[in-house]
JSON list of N, CA and C in Angstrom, two decimals:
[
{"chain": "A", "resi": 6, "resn": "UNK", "atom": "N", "xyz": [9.56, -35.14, -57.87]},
{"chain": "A", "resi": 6, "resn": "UNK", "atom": "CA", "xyz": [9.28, -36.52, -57.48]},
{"chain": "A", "resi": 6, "resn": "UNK", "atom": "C", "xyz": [9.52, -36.69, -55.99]},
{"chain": "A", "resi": 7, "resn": "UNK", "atom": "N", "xyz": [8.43, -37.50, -55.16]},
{"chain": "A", "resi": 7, "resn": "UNK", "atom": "CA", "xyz": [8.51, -37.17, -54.02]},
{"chain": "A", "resi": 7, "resn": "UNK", "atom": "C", "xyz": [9.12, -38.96, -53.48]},
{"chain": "A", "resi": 8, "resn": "UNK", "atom": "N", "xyz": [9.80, -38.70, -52.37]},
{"chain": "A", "resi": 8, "resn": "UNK", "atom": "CA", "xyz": [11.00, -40.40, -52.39]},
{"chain": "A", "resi": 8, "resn": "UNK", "atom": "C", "xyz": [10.97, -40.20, -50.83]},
{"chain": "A", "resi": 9, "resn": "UNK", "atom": "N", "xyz": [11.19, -41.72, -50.33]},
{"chain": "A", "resi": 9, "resn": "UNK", "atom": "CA", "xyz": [11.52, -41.82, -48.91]},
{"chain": "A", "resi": 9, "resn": "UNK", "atom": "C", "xyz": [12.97, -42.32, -48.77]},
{"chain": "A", "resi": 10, "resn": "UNK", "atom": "N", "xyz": [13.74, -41.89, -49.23]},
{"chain": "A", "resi": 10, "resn": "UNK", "atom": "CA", "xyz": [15.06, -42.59, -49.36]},
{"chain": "A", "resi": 10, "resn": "UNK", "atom": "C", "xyz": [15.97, -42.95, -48.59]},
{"chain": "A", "resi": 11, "resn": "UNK", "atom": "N", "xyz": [16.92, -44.56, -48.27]},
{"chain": "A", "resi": 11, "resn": "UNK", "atom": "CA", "xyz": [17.19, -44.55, -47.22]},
{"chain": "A", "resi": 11, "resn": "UNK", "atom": "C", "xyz": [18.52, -43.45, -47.16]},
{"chain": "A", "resi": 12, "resn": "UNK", "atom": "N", "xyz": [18.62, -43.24, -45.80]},
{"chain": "A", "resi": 12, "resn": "UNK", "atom": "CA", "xyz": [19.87, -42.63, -45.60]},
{"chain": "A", "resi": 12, "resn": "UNK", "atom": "C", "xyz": [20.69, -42.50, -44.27]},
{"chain": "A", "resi": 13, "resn": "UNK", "atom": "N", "xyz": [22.04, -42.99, -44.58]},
{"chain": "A", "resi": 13, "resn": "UNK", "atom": "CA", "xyz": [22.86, -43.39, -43.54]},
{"chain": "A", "resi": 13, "resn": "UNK", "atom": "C", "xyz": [22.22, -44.52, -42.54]},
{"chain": "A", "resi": 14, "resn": "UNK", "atom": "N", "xyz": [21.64, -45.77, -42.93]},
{"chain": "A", "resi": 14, "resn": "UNK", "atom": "CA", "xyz": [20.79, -46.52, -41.99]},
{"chain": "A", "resi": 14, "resn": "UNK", "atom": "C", "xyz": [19.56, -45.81, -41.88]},
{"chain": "A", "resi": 15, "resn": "UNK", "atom": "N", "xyz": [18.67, -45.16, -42.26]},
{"chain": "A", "resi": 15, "resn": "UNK", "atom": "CA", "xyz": [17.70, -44.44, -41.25]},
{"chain": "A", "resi": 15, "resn": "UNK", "atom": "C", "xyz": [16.83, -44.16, -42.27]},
{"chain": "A", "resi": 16, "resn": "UNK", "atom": "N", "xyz": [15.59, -44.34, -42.30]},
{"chain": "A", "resi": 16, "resn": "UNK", "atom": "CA", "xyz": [14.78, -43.97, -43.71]},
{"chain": "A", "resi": 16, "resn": "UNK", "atom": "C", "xyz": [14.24, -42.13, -42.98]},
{"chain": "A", "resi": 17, "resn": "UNK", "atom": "N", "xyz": [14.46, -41.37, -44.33]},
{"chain": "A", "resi": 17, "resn": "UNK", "atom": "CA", "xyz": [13.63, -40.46, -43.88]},
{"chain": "A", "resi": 17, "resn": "UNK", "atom": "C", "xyz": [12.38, -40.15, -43.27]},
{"chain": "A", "resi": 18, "resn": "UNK", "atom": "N", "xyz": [11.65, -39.71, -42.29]},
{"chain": "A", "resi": 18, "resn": "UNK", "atom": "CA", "xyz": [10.50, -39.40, -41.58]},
{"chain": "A", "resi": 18, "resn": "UNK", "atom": "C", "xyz": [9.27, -38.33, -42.18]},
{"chain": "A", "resi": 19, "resn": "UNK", "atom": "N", "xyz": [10.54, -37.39, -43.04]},
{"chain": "A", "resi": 19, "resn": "UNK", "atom": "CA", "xyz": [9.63, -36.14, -42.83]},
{"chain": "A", "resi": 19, "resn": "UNK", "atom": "C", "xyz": [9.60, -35.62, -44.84]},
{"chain": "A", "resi": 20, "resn": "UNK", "atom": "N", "xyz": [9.28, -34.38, -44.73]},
{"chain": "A", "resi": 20, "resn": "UNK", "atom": "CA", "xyz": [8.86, -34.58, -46.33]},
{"chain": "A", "resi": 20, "resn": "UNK", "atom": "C", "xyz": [10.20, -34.76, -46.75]},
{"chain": "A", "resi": 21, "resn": "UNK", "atom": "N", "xyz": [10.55, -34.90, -48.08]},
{"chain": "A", "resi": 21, "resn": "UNK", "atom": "CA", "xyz": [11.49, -34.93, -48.71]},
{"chain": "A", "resi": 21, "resn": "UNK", "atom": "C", "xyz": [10.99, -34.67, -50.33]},
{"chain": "A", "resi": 22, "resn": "UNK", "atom": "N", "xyz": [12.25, -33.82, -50.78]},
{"chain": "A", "resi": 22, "resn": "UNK", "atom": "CA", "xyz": [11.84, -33.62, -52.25]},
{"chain": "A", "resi": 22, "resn": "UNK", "atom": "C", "xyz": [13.55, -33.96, -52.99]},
{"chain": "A", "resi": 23, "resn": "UNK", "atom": "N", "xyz": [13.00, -34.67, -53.97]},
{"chain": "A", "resi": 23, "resn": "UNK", "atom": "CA", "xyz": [14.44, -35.45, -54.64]},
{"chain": "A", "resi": 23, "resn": "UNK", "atom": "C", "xyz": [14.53, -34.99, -55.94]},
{"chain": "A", "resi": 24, "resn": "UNK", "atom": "N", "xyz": [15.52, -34.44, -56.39]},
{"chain": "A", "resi": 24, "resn": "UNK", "atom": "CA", "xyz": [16.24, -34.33, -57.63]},
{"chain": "A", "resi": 24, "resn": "UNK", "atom": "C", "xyz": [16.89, -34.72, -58.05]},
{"chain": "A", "resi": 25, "resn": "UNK", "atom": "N", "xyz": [17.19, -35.88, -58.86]},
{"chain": "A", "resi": 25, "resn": "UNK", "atom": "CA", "xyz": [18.39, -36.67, -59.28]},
{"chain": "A", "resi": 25, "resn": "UNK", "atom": "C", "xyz": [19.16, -36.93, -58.35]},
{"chain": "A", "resi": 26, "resn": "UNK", "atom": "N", "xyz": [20.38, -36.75, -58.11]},
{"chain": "A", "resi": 26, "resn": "UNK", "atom": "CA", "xyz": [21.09, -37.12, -56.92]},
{"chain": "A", "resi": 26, "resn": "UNK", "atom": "C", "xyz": [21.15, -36.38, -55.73]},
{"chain": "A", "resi": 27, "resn": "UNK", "atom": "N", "xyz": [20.27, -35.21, -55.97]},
{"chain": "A", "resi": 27, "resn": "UNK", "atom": "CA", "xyz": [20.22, -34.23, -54.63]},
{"chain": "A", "resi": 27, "resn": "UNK", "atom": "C", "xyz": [18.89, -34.87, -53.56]},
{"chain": "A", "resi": 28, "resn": "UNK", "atom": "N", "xyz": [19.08, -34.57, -52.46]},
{"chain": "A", "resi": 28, "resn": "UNK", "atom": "CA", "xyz": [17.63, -34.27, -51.73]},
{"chain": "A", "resi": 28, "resn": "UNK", "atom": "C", "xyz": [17.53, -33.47, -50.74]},
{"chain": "A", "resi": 29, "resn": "UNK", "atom": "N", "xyz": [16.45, -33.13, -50.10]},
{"chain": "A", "resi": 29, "resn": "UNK", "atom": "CA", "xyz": [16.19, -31.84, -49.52]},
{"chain": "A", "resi": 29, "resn": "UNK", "atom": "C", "xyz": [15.28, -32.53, -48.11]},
{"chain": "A", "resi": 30, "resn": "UNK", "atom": "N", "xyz": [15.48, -32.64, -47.25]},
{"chain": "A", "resi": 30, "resn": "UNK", "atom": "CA", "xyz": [14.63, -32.95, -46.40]},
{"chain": "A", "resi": 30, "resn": "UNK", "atom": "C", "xyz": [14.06, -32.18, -45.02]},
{"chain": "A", "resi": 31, "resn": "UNK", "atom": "N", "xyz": [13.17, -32.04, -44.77]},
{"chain": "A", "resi": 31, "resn": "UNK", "atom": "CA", "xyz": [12.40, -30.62, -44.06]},
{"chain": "A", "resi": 31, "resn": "UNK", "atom": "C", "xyz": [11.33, -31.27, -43.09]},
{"chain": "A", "resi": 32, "resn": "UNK", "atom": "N", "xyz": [11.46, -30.01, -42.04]},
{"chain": "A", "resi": 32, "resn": "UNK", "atom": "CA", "xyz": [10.78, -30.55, -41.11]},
{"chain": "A", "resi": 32, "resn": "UNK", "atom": "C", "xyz": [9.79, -29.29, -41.42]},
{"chain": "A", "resi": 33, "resn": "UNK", "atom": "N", "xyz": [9.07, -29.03, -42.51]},
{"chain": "A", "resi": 33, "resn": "UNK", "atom": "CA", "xyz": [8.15, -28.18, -42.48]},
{"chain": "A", "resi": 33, "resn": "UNK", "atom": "C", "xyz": [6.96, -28.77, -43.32]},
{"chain": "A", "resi": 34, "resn": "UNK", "atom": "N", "xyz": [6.28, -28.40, -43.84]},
{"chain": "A", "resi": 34, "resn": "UNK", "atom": "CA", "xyz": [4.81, -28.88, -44.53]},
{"chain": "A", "resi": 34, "resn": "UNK", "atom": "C", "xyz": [4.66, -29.29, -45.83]},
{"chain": "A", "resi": 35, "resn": "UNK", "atom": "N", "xyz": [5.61, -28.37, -46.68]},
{"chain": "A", "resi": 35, "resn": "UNK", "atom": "CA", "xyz": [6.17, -28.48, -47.99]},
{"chain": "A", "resi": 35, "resn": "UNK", "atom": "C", "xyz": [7.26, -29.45, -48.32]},
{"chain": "A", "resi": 36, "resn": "UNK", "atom": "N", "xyz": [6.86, -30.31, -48.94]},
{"chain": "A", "resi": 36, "resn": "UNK", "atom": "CA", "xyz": [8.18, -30.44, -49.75]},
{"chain": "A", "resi": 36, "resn": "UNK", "atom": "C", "xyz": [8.86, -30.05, -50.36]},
{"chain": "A", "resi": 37, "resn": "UNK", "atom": "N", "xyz": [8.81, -28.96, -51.23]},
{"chain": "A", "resi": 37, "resn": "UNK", "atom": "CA", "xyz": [8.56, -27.56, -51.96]},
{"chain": "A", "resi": 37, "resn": "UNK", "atom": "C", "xyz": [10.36, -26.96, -51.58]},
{"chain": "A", "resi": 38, "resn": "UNK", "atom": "N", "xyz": [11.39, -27.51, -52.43]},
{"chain": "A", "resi": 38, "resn": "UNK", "atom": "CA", "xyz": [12.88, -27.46, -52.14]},
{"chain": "A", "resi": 38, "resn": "UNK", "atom": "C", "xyz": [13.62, -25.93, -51.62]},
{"chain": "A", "resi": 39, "resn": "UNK", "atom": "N", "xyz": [12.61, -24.74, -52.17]},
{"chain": "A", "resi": 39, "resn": "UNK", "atom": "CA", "xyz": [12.79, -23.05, -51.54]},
{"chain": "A", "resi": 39, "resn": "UNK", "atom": "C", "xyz": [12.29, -23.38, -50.53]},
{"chain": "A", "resi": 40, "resn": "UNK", "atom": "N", "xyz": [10.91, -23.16, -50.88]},
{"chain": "A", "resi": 40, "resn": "UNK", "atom": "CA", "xyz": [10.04, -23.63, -49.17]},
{"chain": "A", "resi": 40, "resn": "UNK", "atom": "C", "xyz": [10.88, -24.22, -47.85]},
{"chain": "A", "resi": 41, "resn": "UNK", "atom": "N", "xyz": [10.93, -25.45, -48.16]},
{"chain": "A", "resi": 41, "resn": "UNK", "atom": "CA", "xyz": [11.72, -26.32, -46.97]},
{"chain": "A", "resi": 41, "resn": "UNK", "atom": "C", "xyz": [13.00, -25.49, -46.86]},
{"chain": "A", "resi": 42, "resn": "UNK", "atom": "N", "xyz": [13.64, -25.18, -47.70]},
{"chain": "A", "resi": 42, "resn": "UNK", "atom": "CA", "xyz": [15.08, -24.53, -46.57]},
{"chain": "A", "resi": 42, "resn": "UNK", "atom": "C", "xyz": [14.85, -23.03, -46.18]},
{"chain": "A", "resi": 43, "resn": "UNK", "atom": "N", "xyz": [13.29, -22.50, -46.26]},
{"chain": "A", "resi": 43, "resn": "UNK", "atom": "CA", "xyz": [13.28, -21.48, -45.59]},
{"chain": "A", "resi": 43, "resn": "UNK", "atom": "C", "xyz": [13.15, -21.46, -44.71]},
{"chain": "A", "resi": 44, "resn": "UNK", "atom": "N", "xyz": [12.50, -22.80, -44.15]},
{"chain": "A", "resi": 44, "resn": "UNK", "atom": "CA", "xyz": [12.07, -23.36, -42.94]},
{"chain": "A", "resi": 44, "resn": "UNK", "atom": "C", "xyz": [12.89, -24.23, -42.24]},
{"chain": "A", "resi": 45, "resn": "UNK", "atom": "N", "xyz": [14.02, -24.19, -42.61]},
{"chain": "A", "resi": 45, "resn": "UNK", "atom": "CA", "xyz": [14.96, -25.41, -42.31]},
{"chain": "A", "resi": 45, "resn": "UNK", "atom": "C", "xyz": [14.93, -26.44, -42.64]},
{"chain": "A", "resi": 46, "resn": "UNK", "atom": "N", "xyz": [15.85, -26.76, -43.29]},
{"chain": "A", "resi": 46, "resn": "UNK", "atom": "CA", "xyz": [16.14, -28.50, -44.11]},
{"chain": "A", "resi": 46, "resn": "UNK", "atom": "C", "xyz": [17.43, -28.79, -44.02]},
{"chain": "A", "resi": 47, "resn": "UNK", "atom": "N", "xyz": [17.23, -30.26, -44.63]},
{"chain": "A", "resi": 47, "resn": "UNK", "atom": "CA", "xyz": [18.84, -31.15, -44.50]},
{"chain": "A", "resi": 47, "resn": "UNK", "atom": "C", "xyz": [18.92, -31.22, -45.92]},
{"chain": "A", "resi": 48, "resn": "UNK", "atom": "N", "xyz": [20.11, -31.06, -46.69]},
{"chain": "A", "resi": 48, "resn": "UNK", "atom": "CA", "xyz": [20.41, -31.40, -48.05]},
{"chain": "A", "resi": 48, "resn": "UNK", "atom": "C", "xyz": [21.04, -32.67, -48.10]},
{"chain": "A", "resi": 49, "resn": "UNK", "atom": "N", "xyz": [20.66, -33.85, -48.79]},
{"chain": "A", "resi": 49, "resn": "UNK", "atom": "CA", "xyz": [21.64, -35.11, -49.21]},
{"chain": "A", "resi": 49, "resn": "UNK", "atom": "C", "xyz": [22.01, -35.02, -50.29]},
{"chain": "A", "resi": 50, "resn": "UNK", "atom": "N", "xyz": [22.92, -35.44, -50.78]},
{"chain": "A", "resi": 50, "resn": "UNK", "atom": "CA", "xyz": [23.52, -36.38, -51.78]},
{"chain": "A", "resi": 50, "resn": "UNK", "atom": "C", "xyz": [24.04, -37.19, -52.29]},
{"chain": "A", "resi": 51, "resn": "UNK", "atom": "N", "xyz": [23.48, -38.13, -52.96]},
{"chain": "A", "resi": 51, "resn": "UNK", "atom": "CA", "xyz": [23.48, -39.70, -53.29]},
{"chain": "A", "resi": 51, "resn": "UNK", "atom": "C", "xyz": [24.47, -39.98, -53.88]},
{"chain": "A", "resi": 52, "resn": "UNK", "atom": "N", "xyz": [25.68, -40.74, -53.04]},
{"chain": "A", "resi": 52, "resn": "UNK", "atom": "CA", "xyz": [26.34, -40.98, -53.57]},
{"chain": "A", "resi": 52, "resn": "UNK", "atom": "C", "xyz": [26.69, -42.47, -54.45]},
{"chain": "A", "resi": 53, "resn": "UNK", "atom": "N", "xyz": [26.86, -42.49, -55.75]},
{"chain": "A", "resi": 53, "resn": "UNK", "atom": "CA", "xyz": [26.44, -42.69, -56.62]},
{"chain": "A", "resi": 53, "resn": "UNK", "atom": "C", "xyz": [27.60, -44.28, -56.68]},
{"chain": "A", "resi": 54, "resn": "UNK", "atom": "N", "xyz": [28.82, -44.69, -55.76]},
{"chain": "A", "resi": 54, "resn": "UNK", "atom": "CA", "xyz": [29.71, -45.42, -55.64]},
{"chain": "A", "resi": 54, "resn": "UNK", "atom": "C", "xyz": [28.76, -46.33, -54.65]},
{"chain": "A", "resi": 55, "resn": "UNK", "atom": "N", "xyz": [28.84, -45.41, -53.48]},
{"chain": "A", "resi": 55, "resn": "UNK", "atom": "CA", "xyz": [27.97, -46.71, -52.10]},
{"chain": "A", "resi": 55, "resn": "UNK", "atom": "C", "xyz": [26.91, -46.41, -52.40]},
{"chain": "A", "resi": 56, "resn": "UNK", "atom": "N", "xyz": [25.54, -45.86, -52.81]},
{"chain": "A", "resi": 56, "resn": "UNK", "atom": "CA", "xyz": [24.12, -45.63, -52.91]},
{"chain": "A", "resi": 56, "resn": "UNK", "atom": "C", "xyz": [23.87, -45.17, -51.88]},
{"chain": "A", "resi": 57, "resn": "UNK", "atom": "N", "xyz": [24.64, -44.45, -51.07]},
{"chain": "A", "resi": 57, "resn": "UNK", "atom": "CA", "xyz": [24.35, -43.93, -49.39]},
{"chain": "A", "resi": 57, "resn": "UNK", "atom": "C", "xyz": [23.66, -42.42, -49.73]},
{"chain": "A", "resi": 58, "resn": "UNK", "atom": "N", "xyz": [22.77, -41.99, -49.04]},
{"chain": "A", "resi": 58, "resn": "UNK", "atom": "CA", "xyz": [22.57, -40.67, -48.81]},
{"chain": "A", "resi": 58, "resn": "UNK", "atom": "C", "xyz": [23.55, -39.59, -48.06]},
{"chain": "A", "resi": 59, "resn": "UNK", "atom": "N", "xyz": [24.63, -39.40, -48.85]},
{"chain": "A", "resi": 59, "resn": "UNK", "atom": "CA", "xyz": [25.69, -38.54, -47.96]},
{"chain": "A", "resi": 59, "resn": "UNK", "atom": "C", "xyz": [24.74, -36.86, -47.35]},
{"chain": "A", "resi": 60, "resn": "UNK", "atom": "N", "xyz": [24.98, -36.62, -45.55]},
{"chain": "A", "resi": 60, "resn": "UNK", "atom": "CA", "xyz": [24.68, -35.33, -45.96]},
{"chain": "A", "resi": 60, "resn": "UNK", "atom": "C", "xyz": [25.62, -34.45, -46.08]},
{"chain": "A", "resi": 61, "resn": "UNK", "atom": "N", "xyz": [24.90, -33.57, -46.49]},
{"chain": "A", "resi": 61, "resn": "UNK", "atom": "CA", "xyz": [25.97, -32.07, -47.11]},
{"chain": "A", "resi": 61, "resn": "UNK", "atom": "C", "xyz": [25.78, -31.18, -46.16]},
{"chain": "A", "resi": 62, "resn": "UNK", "atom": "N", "xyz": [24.82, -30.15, -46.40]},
{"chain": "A", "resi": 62, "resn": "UNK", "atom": "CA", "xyz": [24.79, -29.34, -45.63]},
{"chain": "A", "resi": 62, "resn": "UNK", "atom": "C", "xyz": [23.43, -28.81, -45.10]},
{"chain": "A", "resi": 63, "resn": "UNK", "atom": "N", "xyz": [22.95, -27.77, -43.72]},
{"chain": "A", "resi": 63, "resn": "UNK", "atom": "CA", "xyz": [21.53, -27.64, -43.65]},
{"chain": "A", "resi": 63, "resn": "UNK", "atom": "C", "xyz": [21.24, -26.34, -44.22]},
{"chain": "A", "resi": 64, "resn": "UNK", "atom": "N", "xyz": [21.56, -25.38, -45.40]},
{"chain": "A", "resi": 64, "resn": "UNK", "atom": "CA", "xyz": [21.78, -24.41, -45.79]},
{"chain": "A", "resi": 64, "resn": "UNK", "atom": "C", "xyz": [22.08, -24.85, -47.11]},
{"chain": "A", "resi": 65, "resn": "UNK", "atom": "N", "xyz": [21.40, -23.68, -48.30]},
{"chain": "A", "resi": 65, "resn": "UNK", "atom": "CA", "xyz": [22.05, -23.42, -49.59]},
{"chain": "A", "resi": 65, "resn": "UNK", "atom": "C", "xyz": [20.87, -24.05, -50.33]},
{"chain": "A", "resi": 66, "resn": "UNK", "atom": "N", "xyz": [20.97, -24.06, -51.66]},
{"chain": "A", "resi": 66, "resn": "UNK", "atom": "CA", "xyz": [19.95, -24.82, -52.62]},
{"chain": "A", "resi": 66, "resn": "UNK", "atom": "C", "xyz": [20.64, -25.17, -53.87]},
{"chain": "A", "resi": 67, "resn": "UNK", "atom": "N", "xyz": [21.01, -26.50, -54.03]},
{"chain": "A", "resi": 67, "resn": "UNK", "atom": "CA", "xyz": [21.45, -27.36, -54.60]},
{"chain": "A", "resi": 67, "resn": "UNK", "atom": "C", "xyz": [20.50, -27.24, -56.38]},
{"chain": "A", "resi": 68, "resn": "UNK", "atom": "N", "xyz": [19.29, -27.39, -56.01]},
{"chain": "A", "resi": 68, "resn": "UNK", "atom": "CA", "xyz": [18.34, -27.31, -57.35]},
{"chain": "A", "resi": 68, "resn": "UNK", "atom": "C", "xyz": [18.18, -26.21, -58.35]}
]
């Protein structure tokens, strides 16, 4: 499922691919959650108290 979700004040720009409370956001072509962190991405996670997009980390795969 593909989401523009806000995060930390700031709506995402670029693709993003969302999994339940994870997201993956990439400055590459794919949304595609391997894809994008081969290419470099930001991982969020929604935290589920404030509804904020916490980020985590720009490395690893959550999905």
């Amino acid at each position: 499922t593909l989401s523009a979700p806000e995060g930390n004040g700031k709506r995402f720009g670029r693709h993003v691919s969302v999994s339940g409370a994870w997201a993956v956001l990439s400055g590459g072509t794919t949304p595609d959650p391997v894809s994008a962190l081969q290419g470099g991405a930001y991982i969020y996670h929604l935290n589920s108290q404030t509804d904020v997009w916490d980020f985590v980390q720009t490395i690893g795969n959550p999905f």
